[in-house]
Tab-separated table of C-alpha atoms and ligand atoms in Angstrom:
chain	number	residue	atom	x	y	z
H	188	UNK	CA	84.169	77.528	-66.559
H	189	UNK	CA	85.409	76.799	-69.921
H	190	UNK	CA	84.256	73.323	-71.559
H	191	UNK	CA	85.924	70.389	-69.858
H	192	UNK	CA	88.206	68.383	-72.200
H	193	UNK	CA	87.016	65.149	-74.019
H	194	UNK	CA	88.781	61.861	-74.332
H	195	UNK	CA	88.463	61.605	-78.126
H	196	UNK	CA	89.017	64.126	-80.784
H	197	UNK	CA	92.419	65.406	-81.704
H	198	UNK	CA	93.160	66.993	-78.266
H	199	UNK	CA	91.815	63.756	-76.404
H	200	UNK	CA	95.129	62.001	-75.889
H	201	UNK	CA	96.728	65.257	-74.972
H	202	UNK	CA	94.040	66.027	-72.383
H	203	UNK	CA	94.122	62.449	-70.992
H	204	UNK	CA	97.758	62.037	-70.431
H	205	UNK	CA	97.916	64.225	-67.077
H	206	UNK	CA	94.675	62.873	-65.910
H	207	UNK	CA	96.249	59.356	-66.371
H	208	UNK	CA	99.332	60.337	-64.422
H	209	UNK	CA	96.930	61.531	-61.636
H	210	UNK	CA	94.945	58.207	-61.690
H	211	UNK	CA	98.029	55.998	-61.807
H	212	UNK	CA	99.538	58.035	-58.810
H	213	UNK	CA	96.130	57.792	-56.936
H	214	UNK	CA	95.979	54.127	-57.442
H	215	UNK	CA	99.541	53.640	-55.919
H	216	UNK	CA	99.082	55.949	-53.100
H	217	UNK	CA	95.450	54.574	-52.322
H	218	UNK	CA	96.889	50.824	-52.521
H	219	UNK	CA	99.712	51.988	-50.051
H	220	UNK	CA	97.406	53.468	-47.577
H	221	UNK	CA	95.245	50.177	-47.560
H	222	UNK	CA	98.386	47.883	-47.228
H	223	UNK	CA	96.472	44.582	-47.695
H	224	UNK	CA	94.082	42.890	-49.743
H	225	UNK	CA	91.061	44.327	-48.124
H	226	UNK	CA	90.583	47.706	-46.281
H	227	UNK	CA	90.788	46.890	-42.600
H	228	UNK	CA	88.107	47.590	-39.971
H	229	UNK	CA	84.829	45.984	-41.501
H	230	UNK	CA	81.946	47.533	-43.467
H	231	UNK	CA	81.138	50.424	-41.165
H	232	UNK	CA	84.601	51.536	-40.778
H	233	UNK	CA	85.282	51.378	-44.422
H	234	UNK	CA	81.841	53.268	-45.332
H	235	UNK	CA	82.907	55.744	-42.944
H	236	UNK	CA	86.330	56.299	-44.679
H	237	UNK	CA	84.535	56.562	-47.938
H	238	UNK	CA	82.089	59.054	-46.717
H	239	UNK	CA	84.850	61.296	-45.165
H	240	UNK	CA	86.843	61.191	-48.513
H	241	UNK	CA	84.131	61.951	-50.818
H	242	UNK	CA	82.378	64.660	-48.746
H	243	UNK	CA	79.499	66.166	-51.029
H	244	UNK	CA	78.903	63.925	-54.020
H	245	UNK	CA	77.191	66.869	-56.033
H	246	UNK	CA	78.419	70.089	-54.788
H	247	UNK	CA	77.299	73.300	-55.952
H	248	UNK	CA	80.719	74.345	-57.320
H	249	UNK	CA	83.023	71.706	-58.838
H	250	UNK	CA	86.222	70.370	-57.291
H	251	UNK	CA	89.229	70.141	-59.584
H	252	UNK	CA	90.750	67.740	-57.269
H	253	UNK	CA	88.115	65.146	-57.554
H	254	UNK	CA	89.913	62.786	-59.772
H	255	UNK	CA	92.729	62.434	-57.413
H	256	UNK	CA	90.512	62.450	-54.074
H	257	UNK	CA	88.125	59.917	-55.168
H	258	UNK	CA	90.502	57.522	-57.075
H	259	UNK	CA	92.617	57.558	-53.931
H	260	UNK	CA	89.733	56.612	-51.791
H	261	UNK	CA	88.386	54.039	-54.296
H	262	UNK	CA	91.919	52.272	-54.284
H	263	UNK	CA	92.362	52.545	-50.562
H	264	UNK	CA	89.017	50.934	-49.710
H	265	UNK	CA	89.137	48.309	-52.673
H	266	UNK	CA	89.343	44.594	-52.428
H	267	UNK	CA	92.555	44.068	-54.672
H	268	UNK	CA	92.296	40.865	-56.776
H	269	UNK	CA	96.029	41.029	-57.692
H	270	UNK	CA	96.863	40.523	-53.944
H	271	UNK	CA	97.968	37.103	-53.505
H	272	UNK	CA	95.891	36.727	-50.486
H	273	UNK	CA	92.779	37.797	-52.068
H	274	UNK	CA	91.246	34.552	-52.955
H	275	UNK	CA	87.456	34.512	-52.310
H	276	UNK	CA	85.736	34.661	-55.528
H	277	UNK	CA	85.982	34.246	-59.306
H	278	UNK	CA	87.245	37.782	-59.218
H	279	UNK	CA	90.403	37.964	-61.196
H	280	UNK	CA	93.205	40.368	-61.331
H	281	UNK	CA	92.754	42.259	-64.836
H	282	UNK	CA	95.638	41.812	-67.076
H	283	UNK	CA	97.459	45.479	-67.608
H	284	UNK	CA	97.154	45.105	-71.248
H	285	UNK	CA	93.461	44.463	-71.259
H	286	UNK	CA	92.960	47.466	-68.655
H	287	UNK	CA	95.047	49.640	-71.174
H	288	UNK	CA	93.071	48.386	-74.107
H	289	UNK	CA	89.846	49.200	-72.256
H	290	UNK	CA	91.086	52.772	-71.938
H	291	UNK	CA	91.070	52.984	-75.644
H	292	UNK	CA	87.411	51.596	-75.850
H	293	UNK	CA	86.226	54.208	-73.299
H	294	UNK	CA	88.162	57.266	-75.123
H	295	UNK	CA	86.447	56.445	-78.503
H	296	UNK	CA	83.164	55.282	-76.937
H	297	UNK	CA	81.975	53.371	-79.858
H	298	UNK	CA	78.610	51.624	-79.465
H	299	UNK	CA	77.832	48.367	-81.014
H	300	UNK	CA	74.206	48.859	-81.784
H	301	UNK	CA	74.893	50.273	-85.129
H	302	UNK	CA	77.594	50.290	-87.919
H	303	UNK	CA	77.816	54.102	-87.894
H	304	UNK	CA	78.823	54.122	-84.326
H	305	UNK	CA	81.299	51.369	-84.535
H	306	UNK	CA	82.506	50.718	-87.982
H	307	UNK	CA	85.886	48.740	-87.339
H	308	UNK	CA	84.743	47.684	-83.843
H	309	UNK	CA	81.862	45.820	-85.406
H	310	UNK	CA	84.138	43.891	-87.635
H	311	UNK	CA	86.571	43.305	-84.855
H	312	UNK	CA	83.625	41.834	-82.813
H	313	UNK	CA	82.586	39.772	-85.718
H	314	UNK	CA	86.188	38.336	-86.221
H	315	UNK	CA	86.493	37.459	-82.402
H	316	UNK	CA	82.964	36.157	-81.917
H	317	UNK	CA	83.633	33.643	-84.771
H	318	UNK	CA	86.934	32.606	-83.417
H	319	UNK	CA	85.893	32.039	-80.024
H	320	UNK	CA	82.895	30.033	-81.551
H	321	UNK	CA	85.131	27.901	-83.353
H	322	UNK	CA	87.275	27.461	-80.434
H	323	UNK	CA	84.306	25.981	-78.449
H	324	UNK	CA	82.084	24.551	-81.088
H	325	UNK	CA	84.813	23.332	-83.717
H	326	UNK	CA	82.991	23.406	-87.087
H	327	UNK	CA	79.639	23.164	-85.347
H	328	UNK	CA	76.767	21.101	-86.182
H	329	UNK	CA	74.441	21.406	-89.144
H	330	UNK	CA	74.740	25.137	-89.129
H	331	UNK	CA	77.895	27.442	-88.446
H	332	UNK	CA	78.740	28.389	-84.780
H	333	UNK	CA	78.699	31.825	-83.587
H	334	UNK	CA	78.901	33.798	-80.184
H	335	UNK	CA	77.555	36.830	-78.761
H	336	UNK	CA	79.426	39.176	-76.284
H	337	UNK	CA	77.666	39.475	-72.975
H	338	UNK	CA	77.994	41.369	-69.899
H	339	UNK	CA	78.793	37.984	-68.097
H	340	UNK	CA	77.756	34.586	-67.227
H	341	UNK	CA	74.023	35.922	-65.953
H	342	UNK	CA	73.275	37.395	-69.117
H	343	UNK	CA	74.864	34.546	-71.335
H	344	UNK	CA	72.765	32.070	-69.362
H	345	UNK	CA	69.592	34.216	-69.701
H	346	UNK	CA	70.070	34.313	-73.448
H	347	UNK	CA	70.778	30.623	-73.581
H	348	UNK	CA	67.333	30.079	-72.160
H	349	UNK	CA	65.765	32.486	-74.387
H	350	UNK	CA	67.206	30.853	-77.601
H	351	UNK	CA	66.079	27.408	-76.223
H	352	UNK	CA	62.693	29.012	-75.702
H	353	UNK	CA	62.434	30.179	-79.149
H	354	UNK	CA	63.759	27.375	-80.807
H	355	UNK	CA	61.092	25.082	-79.307
H	356	UNK	CA	58.191	27.469	-80.283
H	357	UNK	CA	57.683	29.626	-77.080
H	358	UNK	CA	58.074	27.371	-74.084
H	359	UNK	CA	60.813	25.080	-72.552
H	360	UNK	CA	61.358	23.373	-69.218
H	361	UNK	CA	64.719	23.949	-67.588
H	362	UNK	CA	66.271	20.938	-65.702
H	363	UNK	CA	69.378	21.923	-63.921
H	364	UNK	CA	71.781	20.354	-61.239
H	365	UNK	CA	71.470	21.670	-57.667
H	366	UNK	CA	75.195	22.424	-58.148
H	367	UNK	CA	74.162	24.952	-60.922
H	368	UNK	CA	74.615	28.777	-60.926
H	369	UNK	CA	71.572	30.736	-59.312
H	370	UNK	CA	71.267	32.693	-62.651
H	371	UNK	CA	69.799	29.551	-64.449
H	372	UNK	CA	66.663	29.114	-62.542
H	373	UNK	CA	66.263	32.944	-62.151
H	374	UNK	CA	66.472	33.221	-65.904
H	375	UNK	CA	63.592	30.722	-66.097
H	376	UNK	CA	61.558	32.708	-63.706
H	377	UNK	CA	62.465	36.016	-65.445
H	378	UNK	CA	61.305	34.408	-68.877
H	379	UNK	CA	58.067	33.040	-67.380
H	380	UNK	CA	59.087	29.475	-68.137
H	381	UNK	CA	57.482	26.492	-66.722
H	382	UNK	CA	58.679	25.566	-63.057
H	383	UNK	CA	62.238	24.344	-63.463
H	384	UNK	CA	63.273	20.755	-62.218
H	385	UNK	CA	66.479	20.525	-59.933
H	386	UNK	CA	68.256	17.353	-60.411
H	387	UNK	CA	70.570	16.127	-57.401
H	388	UNK	CA	74.364	16.638	-57.536
H	389	UNK	CA	75.377	14.317	-54.794
H	390	UNK	CA	79.197	14.952	-55.150
H	391	UNK	CA	79.129	18.525	-56.190
H	392	UNK	CA	78.439	17.301	-59.948
H	393	UNK	CA	75.114	16.392	-61.814
H	394	UNK	CA	74.468	12.787	-61.522
H	395	UNK	CA	73.499	11.331	-65.127
H	396	UNK	CA	71.273	8.822	-63.735
H	397	UNK	CA	69.366	11.285	-61.596
H	398	UNK	CA	69.095	13.390	-64.746
H	399	UNK	CA	67.782	10.337	-66.858
H	400	UNK	CA	65.082	9.657	-64.331
H	401	UNK	CA	64.102	13.348	-64.234
H	402	UNK	CA	63.841	13.623	-68.045
H	403	UNK	CA	62.203	10.292	-68.264
H	404	UNK	CA	59.226	11.745	-66.157
H	405	UNK	CA	58.742	15.152	-67.932
H	406	UNK	CA	56.909	15.851	-71.228
H	407	UNK	CA	57.215	18.946	-73.479
H	408	UNK	CA	60.356	20.703	-74.669
H	409	UNK	CA	63.345	20.484	-72.199
H	410	UNK	CA	66.417	22.191	-71.646
H	411	UNK	CA	69.254	20.564	-69.608
H	412	UNK	CA	71.794	22.885	-68.084
H	413	UNK	CA	75.201	21.408	-66.998
H	414	UNK	CA	78.015	23.055	-65.419
H	415	UNK	CA	81.705	23.039	-66.559
H	416	UNK	CA	83.464	24.556	-63.313
H	417	UNK	CA	80.940	25.105	-60.590
H	418	UNK	CA	80.934	28.314	-58.642
H	419	UNK	CA	81.475	26.784	-55.393
H	420	UNK	CA	84.031	24.127	-55.857
H	421	UNK	CA	85.161	24.220	-59.691
H	422	UNK	CA	83.618	20.880	-60.391
H	423	UNK	CA	82.958	19.732	-63.960
H	424	UNK	CA	79.606	17.689	-64.622
H	425	UNK	CA	80.310	14.622	-66.758
H	426	UNK	CA	79.371	16.545	-69.907
H	427	UNK	CA	79.917	13.431	-72.374
H	428	UNK	CA	77.398	11.399	-70.394
H	429	UNK	CA	74.855	14.175	-69.964
H	430	UNK	CA	75.018	15.004	-73.646
H	431	UNK	CA	74.195	11.346	-74.333
H	432	UNK	CA	71.232	11.442	-72.109
H	433	UNK	CA	70.060	14.754	-73.598
H	434	UNK	CA	70.191	12.876	-77.106
H	435	UNK	CA	68.180	9.843	-75.810
H	436	UNK	CA	65.468	12.210	-74.382
H	437	UNK	CA	65.428	14.742	-77.249
H	438	UNK	CA	66.512	17.526	-74.740
H	439	UNK	CA	68.587	20.579	-75.795
H	440	UNK	CA	71.867	20.856	-73.625
H	441	UNK	CA	73.444	24.126	-72.349
H	442	UNK	CA	76.732	24.180	-70.708
H	443	UNK	CA	77.492	26.862	-68.149
H	444	UNK	CA	81.392	26.994	-68.611
H	445	UNK	CA	81.553	30.479	-67.071
H	446	UNK	CA	84.306	29.261	-65.035
H	447	UNK	CA	85.843	26.228	-66.691
H	448	UNK	CA	85.514	27.426	-70.436
H	449	UNK	CA	88.926	28.645	-70.354
H	450	UNK	CA	90.439	25.422	-69.741
H	451	UNK	CA	90.024	25.127	-73.680
H	452	UNK	CA	93.315	27.372	-73.878
H	453	UNK	CA	95.231	24.775	-72.015
H	454	UNK	CA	96.816	21.810	-73.855
H	455	UNK	CA	97.073	20.151	-70.449
H	456	UNK	CA	93.627	20.610	-69.272
H	457	UNK	CA	91.554	20.927	-72.418
H	458	UNK	CA	90.389	17.274	-72.374
H	459	UNK	CA	88.488	18.132	-69.031
H	460	UNK	CA	85.948	19.654	-71.451
H	461	UNK	CA	85.377	16.765	-73.809
H	462	UNK	CA	81.804	16.716	-74.867
H	463	UNK	CA	81.526	20.634	-74.555
H	464	UNK	CA	81.216	20.977	-78.319
H	465	UNK	CA	78.020	19.078	-78.475
H	466	UNK	CA	76.181	21.544	-76.439
H	467	UNK	CA	73.549	23.663	-78.100
H	468	UNK	CA	74.954	26.715	-76.178
H	469	UNK	CA	77.960	27.199	-73.947
H	470	UNK	CA	78.520	30.359	-71.325
H	471	UNK	CA	82.003	31.540	-71.009
H	472	UNK	CA	82.996	34.287	-68.785
H	473	UNK	CA	86.630	35.798	-69.586
H	474	UNK	CA	86.438	38.219	-66.483
H	475	UNK	CA	87.205	34.961	-64.468
H	476	UNK	CA	89.840	32.555	-66.075
H	477	UNK	CA	90.438	35.005	-68.636
H	478	UNK	CA	91.920	38.078	-66.592
H	479	UNK	CA	89.723	40.525	-68.060
H	480	UNK	CA	88.369	43.636	-66.519
H	481	UNK	CA	84.535	43.316	-65.997
H	482	UNK	CA	82.546	42.835	-68.168
H	483	UNK	CA	83.748	40.109	-70.545
H	484	UNK	CA	81.046	37.409	-71.102
H	485	UNK	CA	80.281	35.041	-73.990
H	486	UNK	CA	77.418	32.850	-75.184
H	487	UNK	CA	78.371	30.527	-77.968
H	488	UNK	CA	75.843	28.933	-79.977
H	489	UNK	CA	76.467	25.558	-82.130
H	490	UNK	CA	74.032	26.787	-84.774
H	491	UNK	CA	74.074	30.338	-85.792
H	492	UNK	CA	70.631	29.967	-86.982
H	493	UNK	CA	69.325	30.011	-83.411
H	494	UNK	CA	70.238	33.858	-83.284
H	495	UNK	CA	67.600	34.514	-85.586
H	496	UNK	CA	65.350	34.764	-82.561
H	497	UNK	CA	67.203	37.946	-81.596
H	498	UNK	CA	66.526	39.800	-84.628
H	499	UNK	CA	65.089	43.407	-84.329
H	500	UNK	CA	64.328	46.426	-86.220
H	501	UNK	CA	64.430	49.811	-85.417
H	502	UNK	CA	64.606	52.232	-88.276
H	503	UNK	CA	67.073	54.567	-86.927
H	504	UNK	CA	69.596	51.741	-86.289
H	505	UNK	CA	68.984	49.099	-88.956
H	506	UNK	CA	66.639	50.422	-91.778
H	507	UNK	CA	66.159	47.532	-94.461
H	508	UNK	CA	67.383	49.739	-97.105
H	509	UNK	CA	70.399	50.449	-94.911
H	510	UNK	CA	71.005	46.886	-94.617
H	511	UNK	CA	70.466	46.116	-98.388
H	512	UNK	CA	73.012	48.775	-99.250
H	513	UNK	CA	75.515	46.681	-97.061
H	514	UNK	CA	75.660	48.356	-93.693
H	515	UNK	CA	75.919	45.512	-91.073
H	516	UNK	CA	72.943	44.846	-88.997
H	517	UNK	CA	74.272	44.785	-85.463
H	518	UNK	CA	70.986	44.949	-83.412
H	519	UNK	CA	70.158	41.256	-83.204
H	520	UNK	CA	73.518	40.531	-81.572
H	521	UNK	CA	72.351	41.497	-78.227
H	522	UNK	CA	69.167	42.313	-75.946
H	523	UNK	CA	70.912	45.473	-75.311
H	524	UNK	CA	70.943	48.655	-77.509
H	525	UNK	CA	73.840	50.816	-76.555
H	526	UNK	CA	76.738	48.342	-76.024
H	527	UNK	CA	80.476	49.052	-74.914
H	528	UNK	CA	83.177	47.617	-77.133
H	529	UNK	CA	84.346	44.773	-74.621
H	530	UNK	CA	85.671	43.025	-77.801
H	531	UNK	CA	88.809	45.389	-77.770
H	532	UNK	CA	90.294	44.105	-74.625
H	533	UNK	CA	89.384	40.579	-75.527
H	534	UNK	CA	91.059	40.785	-78.923
H	535	UNK	CA	94.088	42.523	-77.457
H	536	UNK	CA	94.562	39.968	-74.788
H	537	UNK	CA	94.225	36.944	-77.248
H	538	UNK	CA	96.592	38.506	-79.742
H	539	UNK	CA	99.189	39.627	-77.032
H	540	UNK	CA	99.309	36.152	-75.211
H	541	UNK	CA	98.215	33.808	-77.820
H	542	UNK	CA	96.634	30.556	-77.099
H	543	UNK	CA	99.906	29.238	-75.265
H	544	UNK	CA	100.158	32.388	-73.197
H	545	UNK	CA	96.515	32.005	-71.898
H	546	UNK	CA	96.920	28.293	-71.449
H	547	UNK	CA	100.084	28.983	-69.451
H	548	UNK	CA	98.296	31.202	-67.033
H	549	UNK	CA	95.262	28.624	-66.773
H	550	UNK	CA	98.038	25.874	-65.884
H	551	UNK	CA	99.699	28.154	-63.342
H	552	UNK	CA	96.515	28.774	-61.243
H	553	UNK	CA	95.524	25.084	-61.319
H	554	UNK	CA	99.009	24.107	-60.337
H	555	UNK	CA	98.576	26.774	-57.286
H	556	UNK	CA	95.451	25.010	-56.381
H	557	UNK	CA	97.152	21.488	-56.287
H	558	UNK	CA	99.952	23.012	-54.159
H	559	UNK	CA	97.605	24.686	-51.876
H	560	UNK	CA	95.435	21.608	-51.376
H	561	UNK	CA	98.652	19.610	-50.533
H	562	UNK	CA	99.465	22.273	-47.848
H	563	UNK	CA	95.925	21.772	-46.458
H	564	UNK	CA	96.170	18.063	-46.486
H	565	UNK	CA	99.511	18.137	-44.774
H	566	UNK	CA	98.285	20.478	-41.948
H	567	UNK	CA	96.902	18.683	-38.836
H	568	UNK	CA	94.551	21.532	-38.100
H	569	UNK	CA	92.656	21.344	-41.599
H	570	UNK	CA	90.567	18.993	-43.539
H	571	UNK	CA	90.555	19.143	-47.391
H	572	UNK	CA	87.058	18.740	-49.089
H	573	UNK	CA	88.508	16.986	-52.162
H	574	UNK	CA	91.468	17.389	-54.533
H	575	UNK	CA	90.967	20.367	-56.671
H	576	UNK	CA	89.617	20.184	-60.343
H	577	UNK	CA	90.434	23.782	-61.485
H	578	UNK	CA	91.713	26.430	-59.134
H	579	UNK	CA	89.308	26.226	-56.177
H	580	UNK	CA	90.215	24.609	-52.972
H	581	UNK	CA	87.720	23.947	-50.327
H	582	UNK	CA	89.031	23.326	-46.698
H	583	UNK	CA	87.841	23.787	-43.163
H	584	UNK	CA	89.566	23.536	-39.562
H	585	UNK	CA	89.325	20.015	-38.179
H	586	UNK	CA	86.524	19.645	-35.657
H	587	UNK	CA	85.274	22.994	-36.165
H	588	UNK	CA	81.555	24.024	-36.243
H	589	UNK	CA	79.827	25.680	-39.234
H	590	UNK	CA	79.744	28.882	-37.040
H	591	UNK	CA	83.454	28.734	-36.429
H	592	UNK	CA	84.189	28.293	-40.138
H	593	UNK	CA	81.977	31.329	-40.815
H	594	UNK	CA	83.598	33.300	-37.930
H	595	UNK	CA	87.041	32.540	-39.177
H	596	UNK	CA	86.369	33.946	-42.733
H	597	UNK	CA	84.790	37.060	-41.298
H	598	UNK	CA	87.629	37.762	-38.887
H	599	UNK	CA	90.222	37.695	-41.681
H	600	UNK	CA	87.756	40.206	-43.769
H	601	UNK	CA	87.763	42.434	-40.877
H	602	UNK	CA	91.452	42.282	-40.318
H	603	UNK	CA	91.878	43.040	-44.128
H	604	UNK	CA	94.551	40.405	-44.093
H	605	UNK	CA	93.216	37.767	-46.306
H	606	UNK	CA	90.084	37.461	-48.398
H	607	UNK	CA	88.536	33.760	-48.398
H	608	UNK	CA	85.180	32.638	-49.337
H	609	UNK	CA	82.834	30.470	-48.312
H	610	UNK	CA	80.765	27.326	-49.758
H	611	UNK	CA	78.272	24.904	-48.309
H	612	UNK	CA	78.845	21.371	-49.602
H	613	UNK	CA	77.926	18.142	-48.382
H	614	UNK	CA	75.841	19.632	-45.661
H	615	UNK	CA	78.974	21.493	-44.318
H	616	UNK	CA	80.260	24.927	-44.724
H	617	UNK	CA	83.816	25.122	-45.937
H	618	UNK	CA	86.516	27.910	-46.417
H	619	UNK	CA	87.145	28.453	-50.214
H	620	UNK	CA	90.213	29.614	-51.706
H	621	UNK	CA	89.665	30.574	-55.362
H	622	UNK	CA	93.144	30.944	-56.877
H	623	UNK	CA	92.971	33.112	-60.016
H	624	UNK	CA	96.113	35.067	-59.590
H	625	UNK	CA	99.051	33.253	-61.643
H	626	UNK	CA	101.693	35.355	-60.071
H	627	UNK	CA	100.984	33.866	-56.321
H	628	UNK	CA	103.915	32.040	-55.137
H	629	UNK	CA	104.249	29.143	-52.639
H	630	UNK	CA	105.058	31.380	-49.779
H	631	UNK	CA	101.791	33.397	-50.396
H	632	UNK	CA	99.813	30.199	-50.234
H	633	UNK	CA	101.514	29.064	-46.952
H	634	UNK	CA	100.748	32.643	-45.640
H	635	UNK	CA	97.063	32.325	-46.568
H	636	UNK	CA	96.728	28.960	-44.594
H	637	UNK	CA	98.955	30.422	-41.763
H	638	UNK	CA	96.372	33.273	-41.339
H	639	UNK	CA	93.373	31.026	-41.438
H	640	UNK	CA	95.122	28.903	-38.843
H	641	UNK	CA	95.933	32.066	-36.623
H	642	UNK	CA	92.425	33.353	-36.998
H	643	UNK	CA	90.987	29.978	-35.915
H	644	UNK	CA	93.385	29.864	-32.876
H	645	UNK	CA	92.442	33.411	-31.940
H	646	UNK	CA	88.412	32.399	-31.989
H	647	UNK	CA	89.213	29.518	-29.850
H	648	UNK	CA	91.242	31.495	-27.103
H	649	UNK	CA	88.520	34.234	-27.131
H	650	UNK	CA	85.857	31.466	-26.540
H	651	UNK	CA	87.716	29.671	-23.801
H	652	UNK	CA	88.821	33.007	-21.995
H	653	UNK	CA	85.208	34.122	-21.754
Q	168	LIG	C1	80.115	33.499	-62.181
Q	168	LIG	C2	79.372	32.564	-62.727
Q	168	LIG	C3	78.168	32.942	-63.346
Q	168	LIG	C4	77.659	34.240	-63.278
Q	168	LIG	O1	78.347	35.145	-64.209
Q	168	LIG	P1	78.567	36.656	-63.968
Q	168	LIG	O2	79.665	37.028	-64.923
Q	168	LIG	O3	78.866	37.044	-62.603
Q	168	LIG	O4	77.218	37.274	-64.496
Q	168	LIG	C5	77.162	31.975	-63.842
Q	168	LIG	N1	77.497	30.622	-63.971
Q	168	LIG	C6	78.703	30.184	-63.267
Q	168	LIG	C7	79.024	28.673	-63.034
Q	168	LIG	C8	79.602	31.121	-62.654
Q	168	LIG	O5	80.621	30.638	-62.018
């Protein structure tokens, strides 16, 4: 067998073109074979279909049709976030332009751990991270703001705790709301920090008085983590009030805006994030309300001096004499070494859509959530948890047990007709619609509620006939 073609080099684009045709066709045939947002049949049936399509994963002799076969099967058994009835998670449909840019990133394969692997990409990353840092922190505090690209909210939250620990000379105690993302206490565990303190979030948001009380009883360096856009409900903690309590108690503030951070792009909704710029660190996830292919996370720091803690030397990547001679030192911009240029799809998206284009997408999904909440509210068979804040709507069949709520969701998943999430709030289980698709229409939203109602009715019938 001759050497298989590579994606870069003078022949790269030529070699890629027919393969891309194959991929695009298989995406199309696979999606048609699926026919809905999720493959029907449940985990066992779907796994069996995947096994049958793949056959031998490592055959002795290669198979020239592997690309077509596997991409078709991959698409046929996928959850399609662009399907209007796929609304369970903060799992967004990626913009075509971002995905196309990601192809270029894969083809050239720059790695952002040294300048000689990513000469232009490193400058693009510098420009983009500085721009997003200013977007979040304005002119910053005493130092200049900056930001780092991460694999997502989990890595950004981890970095935030690490930077807080280092800013405090080696230890810090995390104080977080019970509404916070699980990655925060987990990062405290990973970093060997003192036992974190959880503060009540009675109505889904961190209670500032309860926070004040918790901070009063604690000694030693403290890091408060607030959330702008909770994963379960899209609620935003009272950032201004929380920032004031942090100042009073000399605590550092991290805001996990993995979900809600993109409200900054919207003229209509930006004011919901008032106070965000006072946080020492902010997490943002553009593979949620930013319509990026995974991964696209960011950690913004108010004062770039905090990043000195990440400085690292490896002679083969950033020798002092290379740095003195003007080669940018990139190693301190991540805990990773080899690093994908996720910056390209981000830069292409921001420039293609502009702030107003992104803001419009944000406004559209927020409007969809309000409309869906109105439909729920008007339906006698459903109860609405509360008016939506961002693009998440929690609802449940009236007079249903938690067991029924869970069964309604699983029945829809097994049918492959609609994908709804679940959230436990106020002691009850809710169905969760996370609306991240700007192209969803009013008919789609009506269909989503109709399917949930039909699923509930079927369960009730099944129960009474037994
Ligand atoms: C999604 C989410 C995270 C985790 O982000 P990943 O990108 O999945 O690692 C953290 N915090 C909040 C509030 C989130 O919604």
